[in-house]
Short mmCIF file of C-alpha atoms in Angstrom, two decimals:
data_model
loop_
_atom_site.label_atom_id
_atom_site.label_comp_id
_atom_site.label_asym_id
_atom_site.label_seq_id
_atom_site.Cartn_x
_atom_site.Cartn_y
_atom_site.Cartn_z
CA MET N 1 22.11 -36.89 16.27
CA SER N 2 23.53 -40.00 17.91
CA ALA N 3 22.36 -43.50 18.71
CA LYS N 4 21.97 -42.47 22.36
CA ASP N 5 19.70 -39.58 21.36
CA PHE N 6 17.53 -41.94 19.33
CA VAL N 7 17.29 -44.89 21.70
CA PHE N 8 15.14 -42.89 24.12
CA PHE N 9 12.15 -43.23 21.81
CA PHE N 10 12.14 -47.03 21.54
CA SER N 11 11.72 -49.93 23.99
CA PRO N 12 10.65 -52.96 21.86
CA SER N 13 10.17 -56.53 23.10
CA PRO N 14 12.55 -59.30 21.87
CA THR N 15 9.79 -60.77 19.64
CA THR N 16 9.07 -57.38 18.11
CA MET N 17 12.76 -56.81 17.56
CA LEU N 18 13.15 -60.12 15.70
CA GLY N 19 10.16 -59.46 13.44
CA THR N 20 11.27 -55.90 12.81
CA ALA N 21 14.80 -57.03 12.00
CA LEU N 22 13.54 -59.43 9.31
CA VAL N 23 11.38 -56.75 7.72
CA LEU N 24 14.19 -54.22 7.83
CA LEU N 25 16.65 -56.61 6.25
CA LEU N 26 14.27 -56.94 3.32
CA VAL N 27 13.87 -53.16 3.14
CA TYR N 28 17.62 -52.74 3.26
CA PHE N 29 18.12 -55.35 0.53
CA PHE N 30 15.69 -53.68 -1.84
CA SER N 31 16.97 -50.17 -1.13
CA SER N 32 20.54 -51.36 -1.77
CA HIS N 33 19.43 -53.15 -4.92
CA ASN N 34 17.78 -49.98 -6.27
CA GLN N 35 20.94 -47.99 -5.70
CA GLU N 36 23.02 -50.63 -7.46
CA CYS N 37 20.78 -50.27 -10.52
CA GLY N 38 22.22 -46.78 -10.87
CA LYS N 39 18.84 -45.26 -11.75
CA GLU N 40 18.58 -43.05 -8.71
CA PRO N 41 20.86 -40.30 -7.44
CA PRO N 42 23.76 -41.56 -5.33
CA GLY N 43 24.10 -40.95 -1.62
CA PRO N 44 25.31 -42.34 1.68
CA ARG N 45 24.19 -45.92 2.38
CA PRO N 46 21.17 -45.86 4.71
CA LEU N 47 20.58 -48.03 7.75
CA PRO N 48 17.29 -49.93 8.01
CA LEU N 49 14.50 -47.73 9.43
CA LEU N 50 16.94 -45.05 10.62
CA GLY N 51 18.18 -44.19 7.14
CA ASN N 52 20.99 -41.62 7.43
CA ILE N 53 19.68 -39.98 10.59
CA LEU N 54 22.72 -40.95 12.64
CA GLN N 55 24.96 -39.24 10.07
CA LEU N 56 22.93 -36.00 10.06
CA ASP N 57 23.19 -33.05 12.38
CA LEU N 58 19.44 -32.67 12.85
CA HIS N 59 19.93 -29.31 14.56
CA LYS N 60 21.67 -28.00 11.45
CA PRO N 61 20.99 -30.52 8.67
CA TYR N 62 22.01 -28.05 5.96
CA ASN N 63 25.64 -28.28 7.11
CA THR N 64 25.68 -32.08 6.74
CA LEU N 65 23.91 -31.88 3.38
CA CYS N 66 26.48 -29.40 2.07
CA LYS N 67 29.24 -31.84 3.08
CA PHE N 68 27.42 -34.70 1.36
CA SER N 69 27.15 -32.64 -1.83
CA LYS N 70 30.94 -32.40 -2.03
CA LYS N 71 31.16 -36.19 -1.97
CA TYR N 72 28.06 -37.27 -3.92
CA GLY N 73 27.54 -34.36 -6.31
CA SER N 74 24.86 -31.74 -6.89
CA VAL N 75 21.98 -34.27 -7.00
CA PHE N 76 22.01 -36.92 -4.29
CA THR N 77 19.76 -39.06 -2.14
CA VAL N 78 19.59 -39.05 1.64
CA TYR N 79 17.23 -40.94 3.92
CA PHE N 80 15.50 -39.21 6.79
CA GLY N 81 14.53 -42.43 8.54
CA PRO N 82 12.70 -44.52 5.93
CA LYS N 83 11.83 -41.40 3.92
CA LYS N 84 13.92 -40.96 0.78
CA VAL N 85 14.77 -37.35 -0.07
CA VAL N 86 16.57 -35.96 -3.11
CA VAL N 87 18.79 -32.97 -2.33
CA LEU N 88 19.68 -30.35 -4.95
CA ALA N 89 22.90 -28.40 -4.42
CA GLY N 90 24.59 -25.53 -6.24
CA TYR N 91 23.23 -22.68 -8.35
CA THR N 92 23.10 -24.49 -11.70
CA THR N 93 21.24 -27.52 -10.35
CA VAL N 94 18.75 -25.59 -8.18
CA LYS N 95 17.99 -23.19 -11.03
CA GLN N 96 17.47 -26.05 -13.49
CA ALA N 97 14.97 -27.74 -11.18
CA LEU N 98 13.03 -24.77 -9.80
CA ILE N 99 12.97 -22.61 -12.93
CA ASN N 100 13.67 -24.72 -16.02
CA GLN N 101 11.66 -27.71 -14.77
CA ALA N 102 9.29 -25.84 -12.49
CA GLU N 103 6.29 -27.99 -13.31
CA GLU N 104 7.97 -31.26 -12.27
CA PHE N 105 9.52 -29.82 -9.10
CA GLY N 106 6.83 -27.28 -8.18
CA GLU N 107 4.66 -29.15 -5.67
CA ARG N 108 5.02 -28.78 -1.91
CA GLU N 109 5.87 -31.67 0.38
CA LEU N 110 3.25 -31.72 3.13
CA THR N 111 5.17 -33.09 6.09
CA PRO N 112 3.31 -34.00 9.30
CA ALA N 113 4.38 -30.67 10.84
CA ALA N 114 3.25 -28.75 7.73
CA MET N 115 -0.14 -30.42 7.88
CA ASP N 116 -0.40 -29.61 11.58
CA ILE N 117 0.31 -25.97 10.81
CA SER N 118 -2.00 -25.34 7.85
CA GLN N 119 -4.07 -28.52 7.32
CA GLY N 120 -3.41 -28.23 3.56
CA HIS N 121 -5.02 -24.77 3.37
CA GLY N 122 -3.53 -21.35 2.66
CA ILE N 123 -0.40 -20.77 0.57
CA LEU N 124 2.80 -22.04 2.17
CA PHE N 125 1.76 -25.63 2.83
CA ALA N 126 -0.80 -26.37 0.14
CA ASN N 127 -1.04 -27.84 -3.36
CA GLY N 128 -3.46 -28.11 -6.26
CA ASP N 129 -6.17 -25.72 -7.37
CA SER N 130 -6.67 -24.30 -3.89
CA TRP N 131 -3.01 -23.31 -3.64
CA LYS N 132 -3.03 -21.79 -7.13
CA GLU N 133 -6.12 -19.71 -6.36
CA MET N 134 -4.89 -18.55 -2.95
CA ARG N 135 -1.46 -17.60 -4.31
CA ARG N 136 -3.07 -15.73 -7.22
CA PHE N 137 -5.45 -13.96 -4.84
CA ALA N 138 -2.70 -13.03 -2.38
CA LEU N 139 -0.32 -11.77 -5.08
CA THR N 140 -3.03 -9.67 -6.74
CA ASN N 141 -4.09 -8.12 -3.45
CA LEU N 142 -0.56 -7.51 -2.23
CA ARG N 143 -0.09 -5.46 -5.39
CA ASP N 144 -3.46 -3.77 -5.07
CA PHE N 145 -2.66 -2.71 -1.52
CA GLY N 146 0.65 -1.20 -2.48
CA MET N 147 3.37 -3.84 -2.83
CA GLY N 148 6.03 -2.26 -5.01
CA LYS N 149 4.14 1.02 -5.13
CA LYS N 150 4.20 4.43 -3.46
CA ALA N 151 1.49 3.40 -0.99
CA ALA N 152 3.70 0.68 0.50
CA GLU N 153 6.69 3.02 0.55
CA GLU N 154 4.73 5.55 2.59
CA LYS N 155 3.63 2.86 5.07
CA ILE N 156 7.21 1.67 5.53
CA ILE N 157 8.63 5.19 5.95
CA GLN N 158 5.99 5.89 8.59
CA GLU N 159 6.88 2.67 10.39
CA CYS N 160 10.57 3.62 10.22
CA GLN N 161 9.78 6.63 12.40
CA TYR N 162 8.01 4.47 14.97
CA LEU N 163 10.98 2.11 15.05
CA ILE N 164 13.45 4.98 15.43
CA GLN N 165 11.41 6.28 18.37
CA GLU N 166 11.51 2.82 19.92
CA PHE N 167 15.30 2.62 19.57
CA GLU N 168 15.66 6.12 21.04
CA LYS N 169 14.05 4.96 24.28
CA TYR N 170 17.20 3.02 25.10
CA GLU N 171 19.27 6.25 25.05
CA GLY N 172 22.31 4.57 23.54
CA LYS N 173 22.35 1.71 26.06
CA ALA N 174 22.67 -1.91 24.93
CA PHE N 175 19.39 -3.66 24.07
CA ASP N 176 18.06 -6.67 22.18
CA THR N 177 16.82 -5.54 18.75
CA LYS N 178 14.65 -8.61 18.16
CA ARG N 179 11.23 -7.51 19.37
CA PRO N 180 11.14 -3.91 18.09
CA VAL N 181 12.49 -4.94 14.69
CA ASN N 182 10.01 -7.83 14.42
CA TYR N 183 7.14 -5.59 15.49
CA ALA N 184 8.08 -3.04 12.82
CA SER N 185 8.28 -5.57 10.00
CA SER N 186 5.10 -7.27 11.21
CA ASN N 187 3.24 -3.98 11.10
CA ILE N 188 3.85 -3.64 7.36
CA ILE N 189 2.18 -6.94 6.50
CA SER N 190 -0.48 -6.29 9.19
CA SER N 191 -1.44 -2.97 7.59
CA ILE N 192 -1.81 -4.73 4.24
CA VAL N 193 -3.68 -7.75 5.61
CA TYR N 194 -5.85 -6.15 8.27
CA GLY N 195 -5.88 -2.55 7.03
CA SER N 196 -4.18 -1.08 10.11
CA ARG N 197 -0.99 -1.30 12.16
CA PHE N 198 -0.64 -2.20 15.84
CA GLU N 199 1.04 -0.31 18.65
CA TYR N 200 4.27 -1.94 19.80
CA ASN N 201 2.94 -2.16 23.36
CA ASP N 202 -0.32 -3.88 22.33
CA PRO N 203 -0.28 -7.14 24.35
CA GLN N 204 -2.27 -9.06 21.71
CA PHE N 205 0.10 -7.97 18.95
CA GLN N 206 3.19 -8.73 21.03
CA ALA N 207 1.91 -12.20 21.83
CA MET N 208 1.08 -12.98 18.17
CA VAL N 209 4.51 -11.86 16.93
CA ASP N 210 6.36 -13.64 19.71
CA ARG N 211 4.43 -16.88 19.13
CA VAL N 212 5.18 -16.77 15.40
CA SER N 213 8.90 -16.31 16.11
CA GLU N 214 8.88 -19.14 18.63
CA THR N 215 6.99 -21.48 16.30
CA ILE N 216 9.41 -20.85 13.43
CA ARG N 217 12.31 -21.54 15.79
CA ILE N 218 10.72 -24.79 17.01
CA MET N 219 10.10 -25.98 13.43
CA GLY N 220 13.85 -26.14 12.89
CA THR N 221 14.65 -28.20 15.97
CA ALA N 222 15.88 -31.79 15.87
CA ALA N 223 12.75 -32.92 17.72
CA ILE N 224 10.47 -31.69 14.95
CA GLN N 225 12.73 -33.27 12.32
CA LEU N 226 12.28 -36.58 14.12
CA TYR N 227 8.52 -36.02 14.41
CA ASN N 228 8.31 -35.48 10.63
CA VAL N 229 10.00 -38.87 10.15
CA PHE N 230 8.11 -40.67 12.92
CA PRO N 231 4.81 -38.80 13.41
CA TRP N 232 3.57 -41.28 16.00
CA LEU N 233 5.97 -39.54 18.39
CA ASP N 234 3.69 -36.48 18.50
CA ASN N 235 2.59 -36.42 22.13
CA TRP N 236 6.03 -37.57 23.31
CA VAL N 237 7.72 -34.55 21.71
CA LYS N 238 7.59 -31.47 23.92
CA SER N 239 8.50 -29.18 21.01
CA TRP N 240 5.52 -30.47 19.02
CA ARG N 241 3.17 -29.74 21.93
CA MET N 242 4.56 -26.22 22.25
CA MET N 243 4.24 -25.65 18.51
CA MET N 244 0.62 -26.80 18.45
CA LYS N 245 -0.24 -24.63 21.44
CA ASN N 246 1.19 -21.56 19.67
CA ILE N 247 -0.61 -22.35 16.43
CA LYS N 248 -3.98 -22.85 18.12
CA MET N 249 -3.62 -19.60 20.05
CA ASN N 250 -2.67 -17.63 16.94
CA ILE N 251 -5.58 -19.12 14.97
CA ARG N 252 -7.91 -18.05 17.77
CA GLU N 253 -6.49 -14.50 17.63
CA ILE N 254 -6.81 -14.40 13.84
CA ARG N 255 -10.42 -15.55 14.03
CA GLY N 256 -11.16 -12.71 16.43
CA LEU N 257 -9.53 -10.09 14.20
CA ILE N 258 -11.39 -11.42 11.16
CA ARG N 259 -14.68 -11.42 13.09
CA HIS N 260 -14.20 -7.75 14.00
CA LEU N 261 -13.41 -6.82 10.39
CA LYS N 262 -16.45 -8.77 9.19
CA GLU N 263 -18.71 -6.89 11.59
CA THR N 264 -17.45 -3.56 10.25
CA LEU N 265 -17.15 -4.61 6.60
CA ASN N 266 -18.02 -2.04 3.95
CA PRO N 267 -17.98 -3.58 0.43
CA HIS N 268 -17.33 -0.11 -1.02
CA MET N 269 -14.26 0.60 1.12
CA CYS N 270 -11.78 -2.27 1.18
CA ARG N 271 -9.28 -1.83 4.02
CA GLY N 272 -7.01 -4.79 3.37
CA ILE N 273 -6.66 -8.37 2.19
CA VAL N 274 -9.12 -9.74 4.77
CA ASP N 275 -11.83 -7.37 3.53
CA SER N 276 -11.08 -8.33 -0.07
CA PHE N 277 -11.37 -12.03 0.79
CA LEU N 278 -14.63 -11.57 2.70
CA ILE N 279 -16.15 -9.61 -0.19
CA ARG N 280 -15.09 -12.28 -2.69
CA LYS N 281 -16.41 -15.03 -0.40
CA GLN N 282 -19.76 -13.29 -0.11
CA LYS N 283 -20.05 -12.82 -3.88
CA GLU N 284 -19.35 -16.48 -4.56
CA GLU N 285 -21.86 -17.58 -1.93
CA ASN N 286 -24.51 -15.29 -3.43
CA SER N 287 -23.74 -16.64 -6.90
CA GLY N 288 -24.08 -20.23 -5.73
CA VAL N 289 -20.50 -21.17 -6.68
CA LEU N 290 -19.86 -24.80 -5.82
CA ASP N 291 -16.54 -25.93 -4.30
CA SER N 292 -15.36 -22.37 -3.81
CA HIS N 293 -11.83 -21.91 -2.52
CA TYR N 294 -12.99 -18.81 -0.67
CA HIS N 295 -13.90 -20.44 2.62
CA GLU N 296 -12.99 -19.70 6.23
CA GLU N 297 -10.10 -22.17 6.49
CA ASN N 298 -8.34 -20.72 3.46
CA LEU N 299 -8.83 -17.20 4.82
CA ILE N 300 -7.43 -18.06 8.26
CA PHE N 301 -4.39 -19.94 6.99
CA THR N 302 -3.64 -17.48 4.17
CA VAL N 303 -3.63 -14.68 6.75
CA ALA N 304 -1.49 -16.80 9.10
CA ASN N 305 1.00 -17.58 6.30
CA LEU N 306 1.30 -13.93 5.24
CA PHE N 307 1.64 -12.71 8.81
CA ALA N 308 4.35 -15.26 9.67
CA ALA N 309 6.35 -14.80 6.48
CA GLY N 310 6.02 -11.02 6.56
CA THR N 311 7.17 -10.88 10.16
CA ASP N 312 10.02 -13.37 10.36
CA THR N 313 12.06 -13.12 7.17
CA THR N 314 12.34 -9.33 6.95
CA GLY N 315 12.83 -8.86 10.68
CA THR N 316 15.50 -11.55 10.84
CA THR N 317 17.42 -10.16 7.85
CA LEU N 318 17.29 -6.61 9.21
CA ARG N 319 18.67 -7.76 12.57
CA TRP N 320 21.53 -9.48 10.74
CA GLY N 321 22.20 -6.23 8.91
CA LEU N 322 22.48 -4.20 12.12
CA LEU N 323 24.67 -6.87 13.75
CA LEU N 324 26.98 -6.93 10.73
CA MET N 325 27.31 -3.13 10.82
CA ALA N 326 28.40 -3.31 14.46
CA LYS N 327 30.75 -6.18 13.60
CA TYR N 328 32.34 -4.35 10.65
CA PRO N 329 32.42 -0.62 11.55
CA HIS N 330 34.48 0.29 8.48
CA ILE N 331 31.61 -0.94 6.29
CA GLN N 332 29.13 0.98 8.45
CA ASP N 333 31.31 4.07 7.88
CA GLN N 334 31.07 3.67 4.12
CA VAL N 335 27.29 3.18 4.21
CA GLN N 336 26.78 6.27 6.35
CA GLU N 337 29.14 8.36 4.25
CA GLU N 338 27.25 7.40 1.07
CA LEU N 339 23.86 8.07 2.68
CA SER N 340 25.00 11.49 3.89
CA ARG N 341 26.53 12.43 0.54
CA VAL N 342 23.52 11.36 -1.54
CA THR N 343 20.60 12.41 0.67
CA GLY N 344 22.03 15.26 2.72
CA GLY N 345 20.14 13.97 5.74
CA ARG N 346 16.65 13.91 4.22
CA GLN N 347 14.48 10.79 4.41
CA VAL N 348 15.66 8.11 2.01
CA GLY N 349 13.14 6.98 -0.63
CA VAL N 350 13.02 3.98 -2.94
CA GLU N 351 14.16 6.14 -5.85
CA ASP N 352 17.45 6.76 -4.04
CA ARG N 353 18.45 3.12 -4.35
CA LYS N 354 20.02 3.63 -7.80
CA ASN N 355 22.28 6.36 -6.34
CA LEU N 356 23.32 4.27 -3.34
CA PRO N 357 25.21 1.36 -4.92
CA PHE N 358 27.40 0.56 -1.92
CA THR N 359 24.47 0.59 0.49
CA ASP N 360 22.45 -1.58 -1.89
CA ALA N 361 25.38 -3.99 -2.15
CA VAL N 362 25.63 -4.20 1.65
CA ILE N 363 21.93 -5.09 1.92
CA HIS N 364 22.23 -7.78 -0.76
CA GLU N 365 25.38 -9.17 0.82
CA THR N 366 23.61 -9.27 4.18
CA GLN N 367 20.89 -11.42 2.62
CA ARG N 368 23.46 -13.68 0.96
CA HIS N 369 25.74 -14.03 3.95
CA ALA N 370 22.97 -14.37 6.56
CA ASN N 371 21.45 -17.16 4.49
CA ILE N 372 18.32 -17.17 6.67
CA ALA N 373 16.60 -19.98 4.72
CA PRO N 374 19.41 -22.51 4.15
CA ILE N 375 16.97 -25.12 2.81
CA ALA N 376 13.94 -24.04 0.82
CA ILE N 377 10.62 -25.27 2.20
CA PRO N 378 10.61 -28.87 0.87
CA HIS N 379 9.22 -29.57 -2.59
CA ILE N 380 7.91 -32.84 -4.00
CA THR N 381 7.98 -34.14 -7.56
CA SER N 382 4.61 -33.91 -9.32
CA GLN N 383 5.51 -36.69 -11.78
CA ASP N 384 8.27 -39.14 -12.64
CA VAL N 385 11.21 -37.10 -13.88
CA THR N 386 14.66 -37.73 -15.31
CA PHE N 387 16.97 -35.02 -14.01
CA GLN N 388 20.65 -34.74 -14.87
CA GLY N 389 20.61 -38.39 -15.87
CA TYR N 390 18.94 -39.62 -12.68
CA PHE N 391 15.45 -41.04 -12.31
CA ILE N 392 13.35 -39.40 -9.58
CA LYS N 393 9.98 -40.99 -8.89
CA LYS N 394 6.75 -39.03 -8.60
CA GLY N 395 6.06 -38.04 -4.99
CA THR N 396 9.73 -37.88 -3.97
CA PRO N 397 10.51 -35.08 -1.49
CA VAL N 398 13.08 -32.64 -2.89
CA TYR N 399 15.21 -30.30 -0.76
CA PRO N 400 16.66 -27.33 -2.70
CA LEU N 401 19.74 -26.42 -0.68
CA LEU N 402 19.69 -22.61 -0.96
CA MET N 403 22.72 -22.36 1.29
CA SER N 404 24.75 -24.13 -1.39
CA VAL N 405 23.56 -21.55 -3.94
CA LEU N 406 24.40 -18.51 -1.81
CA ASN N 407 27.79 -20.06 -0.95
CA ASP N 408 28.50 -21.61 -4.36
CA GLU N 409 32.27 -21.37 -4.81
CA SER N 410 31.90 -21.28 -8.59
CA GLU N 411 29.62 -18.21 -8.36
CA TRP N 412 31.03 -16.11 -5.50
CA GLU N 413 34.58 -14.84 -5.15
CA SER N 414 34.68 -15.19 -1.33
CA PRO N 415 31.51 -17.11 -0.47
CA HIS N 416 32.23 -17.55 3.25
CA SER N 417 33.11 -13.91 3.97
CA PHE N 418 30.93 -10.82 4.32
CA ASN N 419 31.99 -8.98 1.19
CA PRO N 420 29.75 -6.28 -0.36
CA ALA N 421 32.09 -6.24 -3.38
CA HIS N 422 30.19 -9.34 -4.56
CA PHE N 423 27.58 -6.88 -5.83
CA LEU N 424 29.84 -4.12 -7.15
CA ASP N 425 31.76 -3.82 -10.41
CA GLU N 426 35.23 -2.34 -10.81
CA ASN N 427 33.68 1.14 -11.00
CA GLY N 428 31.70 0.76 -7.80
CA LYS N 429 28.36 0.34 -9.56
CA PHE N 430 25.81 -2.15 -8.28
CA VAL N 431 25.59 -5.42 -10.24
CA ARG N 432 22.97 -8.12 -9.99
CA ARG N 433 24.09 -11.72 -9.55
CA ASP N 434 22.16 -14.67 -10.96
CA ALA N 435 23.09 -16.84 -7.98
CA PHE N 436 21.46 -14.39 -5.54
CA MET N 437 18.52 -16.58 -4.56
CA PRO N 438 17.50 -15.82 -0.94
CA PHE N 439 13.80 -15.79 -1.87
CA SER N 440 14.05 -19.19 -3.60
CA ALA N 441 12.87 -19.34 -7.23
CA GLY N 442 10.23 -20.64 -9.58
CA ARG N 443 6.61 -21.41 -8.73
CA ARG N 444 7.23 -21.44 -5.00
CA ALA N 445 9.36 -18.30 -4.77
CA CYS N 446 8.43 -15.83 -2.03
CA LEU N 447 5.41 -13.91 -3.33
CA GLY N 448 6.24 -10.92 -1.12
CA GLU N 449 9.76 -10.50 -2.50
CA SER N 450 9.30 -6.96 -3.83
CA LEU N 451 7.71 -5.86 -0.55
CA ALA N 452 10.51 -7.43 1.48
CA ARG N 453 13.15 -5.76 -0.69
CA MET N 454 11.52 -2.38 -0.19
CA GLU N 455 11.24 -2.90 3.56
CA LEU N 456 14.87 -3.95 3.92
CA PHE N 457 16.10 -0.95 1.96
CA LEU N 458 13.99 1.65 3.75
CA PHE N 459 14.35 0.27 7.28
CA PHE N 460 18.10 -0.28 6.93
CA THR N 461 18.87 3.11 5.43
CA SER N 462 16.59 5.01 7.84
CA LEU N 463 18.21 3.39 10.87
CA LEU N 464 21.74 3.92 9.54
CA GLN N 465 20.97 7.58 8.86
CA TYR N 466 19.94 8.10 12.45
CA PHE N 467 22.04 5.71 14.56
CA ARG N 468 25.54 4.37 14.93
CA PHE N 469 25.43 0.68 15.89
CA THR N 470 28.12 -0.61 18.23
CA PRO N 471 28.76 -3.60 20.51
CA PRO N 472 27.74 -3.29 24.17
CA PRO N 473 30.27 -1.55 26.47
CA GLY N 474 33.18 -3.82 27.30
CA MET N 475 32.76 -5.93 24.14
CA THR N 476 34.85 -5.60 20.99
CA GLU N 477 33.66 -6.07 17.42
CA ASP N 478 35.60 -9.34 17.26
CA GLU N 479 33.55 -10.70 20.16
CA LEU N 480 30.22 -10.26 18.36
CA ASP N 481 29.07 -13.77 17.47
CA LEU N 482 27.83 -14.42 13.93
CA THR N 483 26.92 -18.06 14.61
CA PRO N 484 23.22 -18.49 13.73
CA ALA N 485 20.75 -19.88 16.24
CA VAL N 486 18.95 -23.15 15.53
CA GLY N 487 15.61 -22.65 13.80
CA PHE N 488 13.64 -23.12 10.61
CA THR N 489 15.05 -19.73 9.60
CA LEU N 490 18.49 -18.71 10.83
CA ASN N 491 18.30 -15.88 13.36
CA PRO N 492 21.35 -14.31 14.95
CA THR N 493 22.13 -15.79 18.35
CA HIS N 494 20.92 -13.69 21.28
CA HIS N 495 22.84 -10.42 21.39
CA LYS N 496 22.54 -6.77 22.31
CA LEU N 497 23.63 -3.66 20.43
CA CYS N 498 23.93 0.02 21.23
CA ALA N 499 22.09 2.41 18.89
CA VAL N 500 23.76 5.79 19.39
CA THR N 501 22.11 8.82 17.75
CA GLN N 502 24.33 10.71 15.33
CA PHE N 503 22.82 14.13 15.97
#
């Protein structure tokens, strides 16, 4: 972000400029005075109104924040425009806040973009009793419909076969893995939410998945960061208009799918989470429950949250895994040798994980190294809190810098390299690491973590059993780019791979 980038948005009159300057000088004086009191976390000195925006790379703010943490420590203040944010860096600090002091740091910051997306309903961007009830409901039903159980394993293994068939269509020629991989991961959460999967060539399904991916990408752009700071820019920001168009279209599609399920609802045969919600909603209405959380808005946005999270995070991580195998063929060799030795070519199951330590380590290292959520979805303090000697006021936005946890130099031997040995002991056995925190932690940790872990293991191993992944013809492994694309989650930049059958 530069002054030139920012100037476009403003064209004030001389009188307005004079009045604004006086106000901002007062703001600047008081903000400087507060920092001099030493009560608040340190940080770079902000400019009036702009804060530290001109010092931040708004396309990749996590990089700037990591640099700030080296200068100002693991708890520091940064200003996004006039908005003061406390950033938490490093494993020890993030763990202390999200786990040890979960109550104080457990609320969600509802930015303008977050409110546009969910209007305070659902799970991801909600607080209070409604959030607690929707999270409890979603977690219970995810488990009831198979998360972490044999039922989910069977769904994923079936979907693996569909994905393998899709890859086979390319006959070893280079192709973009994004859509088929996203469709496969989306089908797992769709089967749990709606009670059935979609065909990969279903235009409605394709459009929903593609819009979700595009919306998540847009949410990480500099334009949306600026909109969150200055929401009056809304209609001037093209990215915001695109995001809202996608959201409205997906909500319309979700309403239609829910309407169809409602018309065919059988209270004695629950097909998925939507059915379960509709049945609960009907019971509460019949019982005359006042202020029920089981209303249409919570259903729509809970479904939207589950669909988006279940599609993007797993699909993105799996694509990183395949790209890394093509980038590092010697590691792909070791994975395939272990798979062949342990399974003999049969379908891998969840129970095989304990006998596949190297493969398990590669999957975990992919999650760590890919670092797809460099900043956890912003939190906000629920009360005044003293944290590591600093005073943080109630209502202060808090950014847990997960990237700094997954790359913590005091926790990882070679944090900036792809090194599966991070998860192996001297005897080659898999070891868990406390600083492995790709799903965040505490009250706001990903509620589908166990499902995502199962998906990653089964999809990755099934594909590696069947295919050899290589760069496109004429490209070497060294030329494969591991630079992430800009987005709310970090996808690989556009690339193609060859999936060559091993039989």
